[in-house]
Amino acid sequence: DYLKKEDKMKKRIIFCFLLLVFILANGNGQERRPVGVSPGSESGVVIVGQSCPTFSWSAVEWTEAYRVEVFQATGREVLSYEEMEALGYPVISKEIQGRALSWTPSKEERLMNGGVYVWYVQAVDSSGFGVWSEGRMFQVEEGVRLVGVEERLRDSLSAYGMSDEEID
């Protein structure tokens, strides 16, 4: 009877140990992949007001560098990086050395107004191996909005003697 209890106890200890290893492995697995923060959302496409948006992501402990790639969207569904890469080339590809957590394209790298894009970030280790984030979809706003310009123009034209009907 004593041996049976001891056997049950050993099995419980082994089971608990394996369960603990499983939980720790899954927890660490989530920290091993970067998460795109912005632009984009888990609930769909977001609209950004500038053609050079700042891309930001979560930190990955072991990374030596990050790589950001932006693709023209091929529909309203966010595909995996591998699926997107198979469909075409990125419109922007940038490697960022070090542990930066954001990057803004230059004027020369800007995106087209009205374009819909999906972006990914890859955490890269010292050997060049990396893991990609899930994609984030966003759209660059169609046109340029000049806040307050119409009101100031109307005031200026009125000051020169134009009527409201002429201004309209």
mmCIF file with all atom_site columns, C-alpha atoms in Angstrom:
data_model
loop_
_atom_site.group_PDB
_atom_site.id
_atom_site.type_symbol
_atom_site.label_atom_id
_atom_site.label_alt_id
_atom_site.label_comp_id
_atom_site.label_asym_id
_atom_site.label_entity_id
_atom_site.label_seq_id
_atom_site.pdbx_PDB_ins_code
_atom_site.Cartn_x
_atom_site.Cartn_y
_atom_site.Cartn_z
_atom_site.occupancy
_atom_site.B_iso_or_equiv
_atom_site.pdbx_formal_charge
_atom_site.auth_seq_id
_atom_site.auth_comp_id
_atom_site.auth_asym_id
_atom_site.auth_atom_id
_atom_site.pdbx_PDB_model_num
ATOM 1   C CA . ASP A 1 1   ? 0.000   0.000  0.000   1.00 0.00 ? 1   ASP A CA 1
ATOM 2   C CA . TYR A 1 2   ? 2.869   2.333  0.829   1.00 0.00 ? 2   TYR A CA 1
ATOM 3   C CA . LEU A 1 3   ? 4.517   1.636  -2.567  1.00 0.00 ? 3   LEU A CA 1
ATOM 4   C CA . LYS A 1 4   ? 1.299   2.450  -4.411  1.00 0.00 ? 4   LYS A CA 1
ATOM 5   C CA . LYS A 1 5   ? 1.046   5.813  -2.646  1.00 0.00 ? 5   LYS A CA 1
ATOM 6   C CA . GLU A 1 6   ? 4.678   6.529  -3.430  1.00 0.00 ? 6   GLU A CA 1
ATOM 7   C CA . ASP A 1 7   ? 4.086   5.642  -7.118  1.00 0.00 ? 7   ASP A CA 1
ATOM 8   C CA . LYS A 1 8   ? 1.059   7.971  -7.281  1.00 0.00 ? 8   LYS A CA 1
ATOM 9   C CA . MET A 1 9   ? 3.077   10.746 -5.679  1.00 0.00 ? 9   MET A CA 1
ATOM 10  C CA . LYS A 1 10  ? 5.908   10.342 -8.211  1.00 0.00 ? 10  LYS A CA 1
ATOM 11  C CA . LYS A 1 11  ? 3.421   10.442 -11.079 1.00 0.00 ? 11  LYS A CA 1
ATOM 12  C CA . ARG A 1 12  ? 1.848   13.627 -9.703  1.00 0.00 ? 12  ARG A CA 1
ATOM 13  C CA . ILE A 1 13  ? 5.257   15.264 -9.327  1.00 0.00 ? 13  ILE A CA 1
ATOM 14  C CA . ILE A 1 14  ? 6.218   14.329 -12.882 1.00 0.00 ? 14  ILE A CA 1
ATOM 15  C CA . PHE A 1 15  ? 2.860   15.572 -14.189 1.00 0.00 ? 15  PHE A CA 1
ATOM 16  C CA . CYS A 1 16  ? 3.232   18.891 -12.332 1.00 0.00 ? 16  CYS A CA 1
ATOM 17  C CA . PHE A 1 17  ? 6.778   19.285 -13.594 1.00 0.00 ? 17  PHE A CA 1
ATOM 18  C CA . LEU A 1 18  ? 5.720   18.673 -17.215 1.00 0.00 ? 18  LEU A CA 1
ATOM 19  C CA . LEU A 1 19  ? 2.798   21.056 -16.825 1.00 0.00 ? 19  LEU A CA 1
ATOM 20  C CA . LEU A 1 20  ? 5.134   23.741 -15.465 1.00 0.00 ? 20  LEU A CA 1
ATOM 21  C CA . VAL A 1 21  ? 7.571   23.239 -18.368 1.00 0.00 ? 21  VAL A CA 1
ATOM 22  C CA . PHE A 1 22  ? 4.669   23.513 -20.843 1.00 0.00 ? 22  PHE A CA 1
ATOM 23  C CA . ILE A 1 23  ? 3.377   26.739 -19.255 1.00 0.00 ? 23  ILE A CA 1
ATOM 24  C CA . LEU A 1 24  ? 6.834   28.334 -19.185 1.00 0.00 ? 24  LEU A CA 1
ATOM 25  C CA . ALA A 1 25  ? 7.553   27.353 -22.792 1.00 0.00 ? 25  ALA A CA 1
ATOM 26  C CA . ASN A 1 26  ? 4.290   28.881 -24.015 1.00 0.00 ? 26  ASN A CA 1
ATOM 27  C CA . GLY A 1 27  ? 4.826   32.058 -21.995 1.00 0.00 ? 27  GLY A CA 1
ATOM 28  C CA . ASN A 1 28  ? 8.311   32.550 -23.394 1.00 0.00 ? 28  ASN A CA 1
ATOM 29  C CA . GLY A 1 29  ? 7.082   31.806 -26.907 1.00 0.00 ? 29  GLY A CA 1
ATOM 30  C CA . GLN A 1 30  ? 4.839   34.841 -26.792 1.00 0.00 ? 30  GLN A CA 1
ATOM 31  C CA . GLU A 1 31  ? 7.758   37.094 -25.863 1.00 0.00 ? 31  GLU A CA 1
ATOM 32  C CA . ARG A 1 32  ? 9.870   35.738 -28.692 1.00 0.00 ? 32  ARG A CA 1
ATOM 33  C CA . ARG A 1 33  ? 7.742   37.343 -31.432 1.00 0.00 ? 33  ARG A CA 1
ATOM 34  C CA . PRO A 1 34  ? 7.458   41.123 -31.872 1.00 0.00 ? 34  PRO A CA 1
ATOM 35  C CA . VAL A 1 35  ? 4.002   42.676 -31.919 1.00 0.00 ? 35  VAL A CA 1
ATOM 36  C CA . GLY A 1 36  ? 3.205   45.526 -34.271 1.00 0.00 ? 36  GLY A CA 1
ATOM 37  C CA . VAL A 1 37  ? 1.645   48.339 -32.266 1.00 0.00 ? 37  VAL A CA 1
ATOM 38  C CA . SER A 1 38  ? 0.976   51.091 -34.780 1.00 0.00 ? 38  SER A CA 1
ATOM 39  C CA . PRO A 1 39  ? -0.167  51.926 -37.318 1.00 0.00 ? 39  PRO A CA 1
ATOM 40  C CA . GLY A 1 40  ? -2.879  49.312 -37.403 1.00 0.00 ? 40  GLY A CA 1
ATOM 41  C CA . SER A 1 41  ? -5.293  47.557 -35.150 1.00 0.00 ? 41  SER A CA 1
ATOM 42  C CA . GLU A 1 42  ? -6.494  44.064 -34.385 1.00 0.00 ? 42  GLU A CA 1
ATOM 43  C CA . SER A 1 43  ? -10.004 45.071 -35.446 1.00 0.00 ? 43  SER A CA 1
ATOM 44  C CA . GLY A 1 44  ? -9.271  46.103 -39.040 1.00 0.00 ? 44  GLY A CA 1
ATOM 45  C CA . VAL A 1 45  ? -7.896  48.873 -41.214 1.00 0.00 ? 45  VAL A CA 1
ATOM 46  C CA . VAL A 1 46  ? -7.018  52.213 -39.642 1.00 0.00 ? 46  VAL A CA 1
ATOM 47  C CA . ILE A 1 47  ? -6.529  55.436 -41.571 1.00 0.00 ? 47  ILE A CA 1
ATOM 48  C CA . VAL A 1 48  ? -3.345  57.430 -41.019 1.00 0.00 ? 48  VAL A CA 1
ATOM 49  C CA . GLY A 1 49  ? -3.012  61.086 -41.934 1.00 0.00 ? 49  GLY A CA 1
ATOM 50  C CA . GLN A 1 50  ? 0.550   61.073 -43.229 1.00 0.00 ? 50  GLN A CA 1
ATOM 51  C CA . SER A 1 51  ? 2.433   59.242 -45.964 1.00 0.00 ? 51  SER A CA 1
ATOM 52  C CA . CYS A 1 52  ? 5.424   58.675 -43.636 1.00 0.00 ? 52  CYS A CA 1
ATOM 53  C CA . PRO A 1 53  ? 3.778   57.067 -40.600 1.00 0.00 ? 53  PRO A CA 1
ATOM 54  C CA . THR A 1 54  ? 5.867   56.046 -37.601 1.00 0.00 ? 54  THR A CA 1
ATOM 55  C CA . PHE A 1 55  ? 5.931   52.256 -37.201 1.00 0.00 ? 55  PHE A CA 1
ATOM 56  C CA . SER A 1 56  ? 6.216   51.020 -33.618 1.00 0.00 ? 56  SER A CA 1
ATOM 57  C CA . TRP A 1 57  ? 6.421   47.545 -32.065 1.00 0.00 ? 57  TRP A CA 1
ATOM 58  C CA . SER A 1 58  ? 7.019   45.648 -28.843 1.00 0.00 ? 58  SER A CA 1
ATOM 59  C CA . ALA A 1 59  ? 10.482  44.695 -27.609 1.00 0.00 ? 59  ALA A CA 1
ATOM 60  C CA . VAL A 1 60  ? 11.951  41.221 -28.021 1.00 0.00 ? 60  VAL A CA 1
ATOM 61  C CA . GLU A 1 61  ? 14.565  40.370 -25.398 1.00 0.00 ? 61  GLU A CA 1
ATOM 62  C CA . TRP A 1 62  ? 17.061  38.491 -27.583 1.00 0.00 ? 62  TRP A CA 1
ATOM 63  C CA . THR A 1 63  ? 17.044  40.650 -30.705 1.00 0.00 ? 63  THR A CA 1
ATOM 64  C CA . GLU A 1 64  ? 20.080  42.351 -32.224 1.00 0.00 ? 64  GLU A CA 1
ATOM 65  C CA . ALA A 1 65  ? 18.115  44.209 -34.917 1.00 0.00 ? 65  ALA A CA 1
ATOM 66  C CA . TYR A 1 66  ? 14.648  44.652 -36.359 1.00 0.00 ? 66  TYR A CA 1
ATOM 67  C CA . ARG A 1 67  ? 13.445  44.609 -39.945 1.00 0.00 ? 67  ARG A CA 1
ATOM 68  C CA . VAL A 1 68  ? 10.309  46.455 -41.068 1.00 0.00 ? 68  VAL A CA 1
ATOM 69  C CA . GLU A 1 69  ? 8.622   45.527 -44.347 1.00 0.00 ? 69  GLU A CA 1
ATOM 70  C CA . VAL A 1 70  ? 5.552   47.206 -45.813 1.00 0.00 ? 70  VAL A CA 1
ATOM 71  C CA . PHE A 1 71  ? 3.513   45.603 -48.603 1.00 0.00 ? 71  PHE A CA 1
ATOM 72  C CA . GLN A 1 72  ? 0.696   46.893 -50.783 1.00 0.00 ? 72  GLN A CA 1
ATOM 73  C CA . ALA A 1 73  ? -2.441  45.152 -49.442 1.00 0.00 ? 73  ALA A CA 1
ATOM 74  C CA . THR A 1 74  ? -4.044  42.527 -51.666 1.00 0.00 ? 74  THR A CA 1
ATOM 75  C CA . GLY A 1 75  ? -7.531  42.727 -50.182 1.00 0.00 ? 75  GLY A CA 1
ATOM 76  C CA . ARG A 1 76  ? -9.061  43.373 -46.773 1.00 0.00 ? 76  ARG A CA 1
ATOM 77  C CA . GLU A 1 77  ? -7.586  40.274 -45.125 1.00 0.00 ? 77  GLU A CA 1
ATOM 78  C CA . VAL A 1 78  ? -4.240  40.415 -43.322 1.00 0.00 ? 78  VAL A CA 1
ATOM 79  C CA . LEU A 1 79  ? -2.118  37.534 -44.577 1.00 0.00 ? 79  LEU A CA 1
ATOM 80  C CA . SER A 1 80  ? 0.873   35.982 -42.830 1.00 0.00 ? 80  SER A CA 1
ATOM 81  C CA . TYR A 1 81  ? 4.274   37.418 -43.745 1.00 0.00 ? 81  TYR A CA 1
ATOM 82  C CA . GLU A 1 82  ? 5.149   34.288 -45.727 1.00 0.00 ? 82  GLU A CA 1
ATOM 83  C CA . GLU A 1 83  ? 1.923   34.501 -47.758 1.00 0.00 ? 83  GLU A CA 1
ATOM 84  C CA . MET A 1 84  ? 2.451   38.197 -48.430 1.00 0.00 ? 84  MET A CA 1
ATOM 85  C CA . GLU A 1 85  ? 6.065   37.702 -49.455 1.00 0.00 ? 85  GLU A CA 1
ATOM 86  C CA . ALA A 1 86  ? 4.991   35.007 -51.936 1.00 0.00 ? 86  ALA A CA 1
ATOM 87  C CA . LEU A 1 87  ? 2.619   37.501 -53.597 1.00 0.00 ? 87  LEU A CA 1
ATOM 88  C CA . GLY A 1 88  ? 5.133   40.263 -54.206 1.00 0.00 ? 88  GLY A CA 1
ATOM 89  C CA . TYR A 1 89  ? 7.905   42.547 -53.075 1.00 0.00 ? 89  TYR A CA 1
ATOM 90  C CA . PRO A 1 90  ? 7.641   45.023 -50.211 1.00 0.00 ? 90  PRO A CA 1
ATOM 91  C CA . VAL A 1 91  ? 7.263   48.703 -51.098 1.00 0.00 ? 91  VAL A CA 1
ATOM 92  C CA . ILE A 1 92  ? 9.460   49.513 -48.079 1.00 0.00 ? 92  ILE A CA 1
ATOM 93  C CA . SER A 1 93  ? 12.111  47.315 -46.479 1.00 0.00 ? 93  SER A CA 1
ATOM 94  C CA . LYS A 1 94  ? 14.265  48.712 -43.703 1.00 0.00 ? 94  LYS A CA 1
ATOM 95  C CA . GLU A 1 95  ? 16.709  47.061 -41.322 1.00 0.00 ? 95  GLU A CA 1
ATOM 96  C CA . ILE A 1 96  ? 17.129  48.858 -38.011 1.00 0.00 ? 96  ILE A CA 1
ATOM 97  C CA . GLN A 1 97  ? 20.226  47.918 -36.015 1.00 0.00 ? 97  GLN A CA 1
ATOM 98  C CA . GLY A 1 98  ? 19.997  47.844 -32.252 1.00 0.00 ? 98  GLY A CA 1
ATOM 99  C CA . ARG A 1 99  ? 16.988  47.814 -29.983 1.00 0.00 ? 99  ARG A CA 1
ATOM 100 C CA . ALA A 1 100 ? 14.906  50.652 -31.422 1.00 0.00 ? 100 ALA A CA 1
ATOM 101 C CA . LEU A 1 101 ? 11.149  50.169 -31.051 1.00 0.00 ? 101 LEU A CA 1
ATOM 102 C CA . SER A 1 102 ? 9.973   52.549 -33.766 1.00 0.00 ? 102 SER A CA 1
ATOM 103 C CA . TRP A 1 103 ? 10.957  53.883 -37.161 1.00 0.00 ? 103 TRP A CA 1
ATOM 104 C CA . THR A 1 104 ? 9.672   56.619 -39.471 1.00 0.00 ? 104 THR A CA 1
ATOM 105 C CA . PRO A 1 105 ? 10.310  56.468 -43.245 1.00 0.00 ? 105 PRO A CA 1
ATOM 106 C CA . SER A 1 106 ? 12.056  59.389 -44.921 1.00 0.00 ? 106 SER A CA 1
ATOM 107 C CA . LYS A 1 107 ? 10.355  61.610 -47.502 1.00 0.00 ? 107 LYS A CA 1
ATOM 108 C CA . GLU A 1 108 ? 11.937  59.497 -50.254 1.00 0.00 ? 108 GLU A CA 1
ATOM 109 C CA . GLU A 1 109 ? 10.409  56.337 -48.739 1.00 0.00 ? 109 GLU A CA 1
ATOM 110 C CA . ARG A 1 110 ? 6.906   57.804 -48.298 1.00 0.00 ? 110 ARG A CA 1
ATOM 111 C CA . LEU A 1 111 ? 3.781   55.838 -49.183 1.00 0.00 ? 111 LEU A CA 1
ATOM 112 C CA . MET A 1 112 ? 1.093   56.851 -51.696 1.00 0.00 ? 112 MET A CA 1
ATOM 113 C CA . ASN A 1 113 ? -1.976  58.751 -50.498 1.00 0.00 ? 113 ASN A CA 1
ATOM 114 C CA . GLY A 1 114 ? -4.997  56.475 -50.630 1.00 0.00 ? 114 GLY A CA 1
ATOM 115 C CA . GLY A 1 115 ? -2.853  53.326 -50.603 1.00 0.00 ? 115 GLY A CA 1
ATOM 116 C CA . VAL A 1 116 ? -3.755  50.391 -48.360 1.00 0.00 ? 116 VAL A CA 1
ATOM 117 C CA . TYR A 1 117 ? -0.775  48.619 -46.797 1.00 0.00 ? 117 TYR A CA 1
ATOM 118 C CA . VAL A 1 118 ? 0.168   45.757 -44.498 1.00 0.00 ? 118 VAL A CA 1
ATOM 119 C CA . TRP A 1 119 ? 3.343   45.985 -42.434 1.00 0.00 ? 119 TRP A CA 1
ATOM 120 C CA . TYR A 1 120 ? 5.385   43.455 -40.471 1.00 0.00 ? 120 TYR A CA 1
ATOM 121 C CA . VAL A 1 121 ? 8.341   43.681 -38.106 1.00 0.00 ? 121 VAL A CA 1
ATOM 122 C CA . GLN A 1 122 ? 10.937  40.955 -37.695 1.00 0.00 ? 122 GLN A CA 1
ATOM 123 C CA . ALA A 1 123 ? 13.145  40.479 -34.647 1.00 0.00 ? 123 ALA A CA 1
ATOM 124 C CA . VAL A 1 124 ? 16.578  39.317 -35.861 1.00 0.00 ? 124 VAL A CA 1
ATOM 125 C CA . ASP A 1 125 ? 19.207  37.581 -33.719 1.00 0.00 ? 125 ASP A CA 1
ATOM 126 C CA . SER A 1 126 ? 23.015  37.752 -34.047 1.00 0.00 ? 126 SER A CA 1
ATOM 127 C CA . SER A 1 127 ? 23.081  34.878 -36.565 1.00 0.00 ? 127 SER A CA 1
ATOM 128 C CA . GLY A 1 128 ? 20.549  36.596 -38.846 1.00 0.00 ? 128 GLY A CA 1
ATOM 129 C CA . PHE A 1 129 ? 17.640  34.318 -37.880 1.00 0.00 ? 129 PHE A CA 1
ATOM 130 C CA . GLY A 1 130 ? 14.384  36.083 -37.180 1.00 0.00 ? 130 GLY A CA 1
ATOM 131 C CA . VAL A 1 131 ? 10.683  35.766 -36.472 1.00 0.00 ? 131 VAL A CA 1
ATOM 132 C CA . TRP A 1 132 ? 7.984   37.944 -38.018 1.00 0.00 ? 132 TRP A CA 1
ATOM 133 C CA . SER A 1 133 ? 5.100   39.654 -36.281 1.00 0.00 ? 133 SER A CA 1
ATOM 134 C CA . GLU A 1 134 ? 1.537   39.356 -37.439 1.00 0.00 ? 134 GLU A CA 1
ATOM 135 C CA . GLY A 1 135 ? 0.673   41.963 -40.040 1.00 0.00 ? 135 GLY A CA 1
ATOM 136 C CA . ARG A 1 136 ? -1.062  45.265 -39.347 1.00 0.00 ? 136 ARG A CA 1
ATOM 137 C CA . MET A 1 137 ? -3.192  46.897 -42.039 1.00 0.00 ? 137 MET A CA 1
ATOM 138 C CA . PHE A 1 138 ? -3.578  50.632 -42.553 1.00 0.00 ? 138 PHE A CA 1
ATOM 139 C CA . GLN A 1 139 ? -4.560  53.136 -45.219 1.00 0.00 ? 139 GLN A CA 1
ATOM 140 C CA . VAL A 1 140 ? -2.855  56.444 -45.958 1.00 0.00 ? 140 VAL A CA 1
ATOM 141 C CA . GLU A 1 141 ? -5.487  59.180 -46.056 1.00 0.00 ? 141 GLU A CA 1
ATOM 142 C CA . GLU A 1 142 ? -6.639  60.137 -49.568 1.00 0.00 ? 142 GLU A CA 1
ATOM 143 C CA . GLY A 1 143 ? -5.778  63.801 -49.693 1.00 0.00 ? 143 GLY A CA 1
ATOM 144 C CA . VAL A 1 144 ? -4.158  66.518 -47.717 1.00 0.00 ? 144 VAL A CA 1
ATOM 145 C CA . ARG A 1 145 ? -6.393  68.302 -45.216 1.00 0.00 ? 145 ARG A CA 1
ATOM 146 C CA . LEU A 1 146 ? -5.443  71.886 -44.527 1.00 0.00 ? 146 LEU A CA 1
ATOM 147 C CA . VAL A 1 147 ? -7.054  72.682 -41.214 1.00 0.00 ? 147 VAL A CA 1
ATOM 148 C CA . GLY A 1 148 ? -8.382  76.261 -40.998 1.00 0.00 ? 148 GLY A CA 1
ATOM 149 C CA . VAL A 1 149 ? -7.210  77.316 -44.464 1.00 0.00 ? 149 VAL A CA 1
ATOM 150 C CA . GLU A 1 150 ? -10.698 77.811 -45.914 1.00 0.00 ? 150 GLU A CA 1
ATOM 151 C CA . GLU A 1 151 ? -11.727 80.067 -43.022 1.00 0.00 ? 151 GLU A CA 1
ATOM 152 C CA . ARG A 1 152 ? -8.581  82.205 -43.299 1.00 0.00 ? 152 ARG A CA 1
ATOM 153 C CA . LEU A 1 153 ? -8.922  82.462 -47.085 1.00 0.00 ? 153 LEU A CA 1
ATOM 154 C CA . ARG A 1 154 ? -12.565 83.537 -46.727 1.00 0.00 ? 154 ARG A CA 1
ATOM 155 C CA . ASP A 1 155 ? -11.541 86.214 -44.172 1.00 0.00 ? 155 ASP A CA 1
ATOM 156 C CA . SER A 1 156 ? -8.760  87.495 -46.434 1.00 0.00 ? 156 SER A CA 1
ATOM 157 C CA . LEU A 1 157 ? -10.998 87.713 -49.490 1.00 0.00 ? 157 LEU A CA 1
ATOM 158 C CA . SER A 1 158 ? -13.675 89.484 -47.444 1.00 0.00 ? 158 SER A CA 1
ATOM 159 C CA . ALA A 1 159 ? -11.050 91.987 -46.280 1.00 0.00 ? 159 ALA A CA 1
ATOM 160 C CA . TYR A 1 160 ? -10.337 92.778 -49.973 1.00 0.00 ? 160 TYR A CA 1
ATOM 161 C CA . GLY A 1 161 ? -14.022 93.563 -50.488 1.00 0.00 ? 161 GLY A CA 1
ATOM 162 C CA . MET A 1 162 ? -15.358 90.330 -52.019 1.00 0.00 ? 162 MET A CA 1
ATOM 163 C CA . SER A 1 163 ? -18.889 89.314 -51.094 1.00 0.00 ? 163 SER A CA 1
ATOM 164 C CA . ASP A 1 164 ? -19.814 85.917 -49.689 1.00 0.00 ? 164 ASP A CA 1
ATOM 165 C CA . GLU A 1 165 ? -21.513 85.036 -52.992 1.00 0.00 ? 165 GLU A CA 1
ATOM 166 C CA . GLU A 1 166 ? -18.328 85.815 -54.962 1.00 0.00 ? 166 GLU A CA 1
ATOM 167 C CA . ILE A 1 167 ? -16.195 83.808 -52.544 1.00 0.00 ? 167 ILE A CA 1
ATOM 168 C CA . ASP A 1 168 ? -18.533 80.797 -52.781 1.00 0.00 ? 168 ASP A CA 1
#
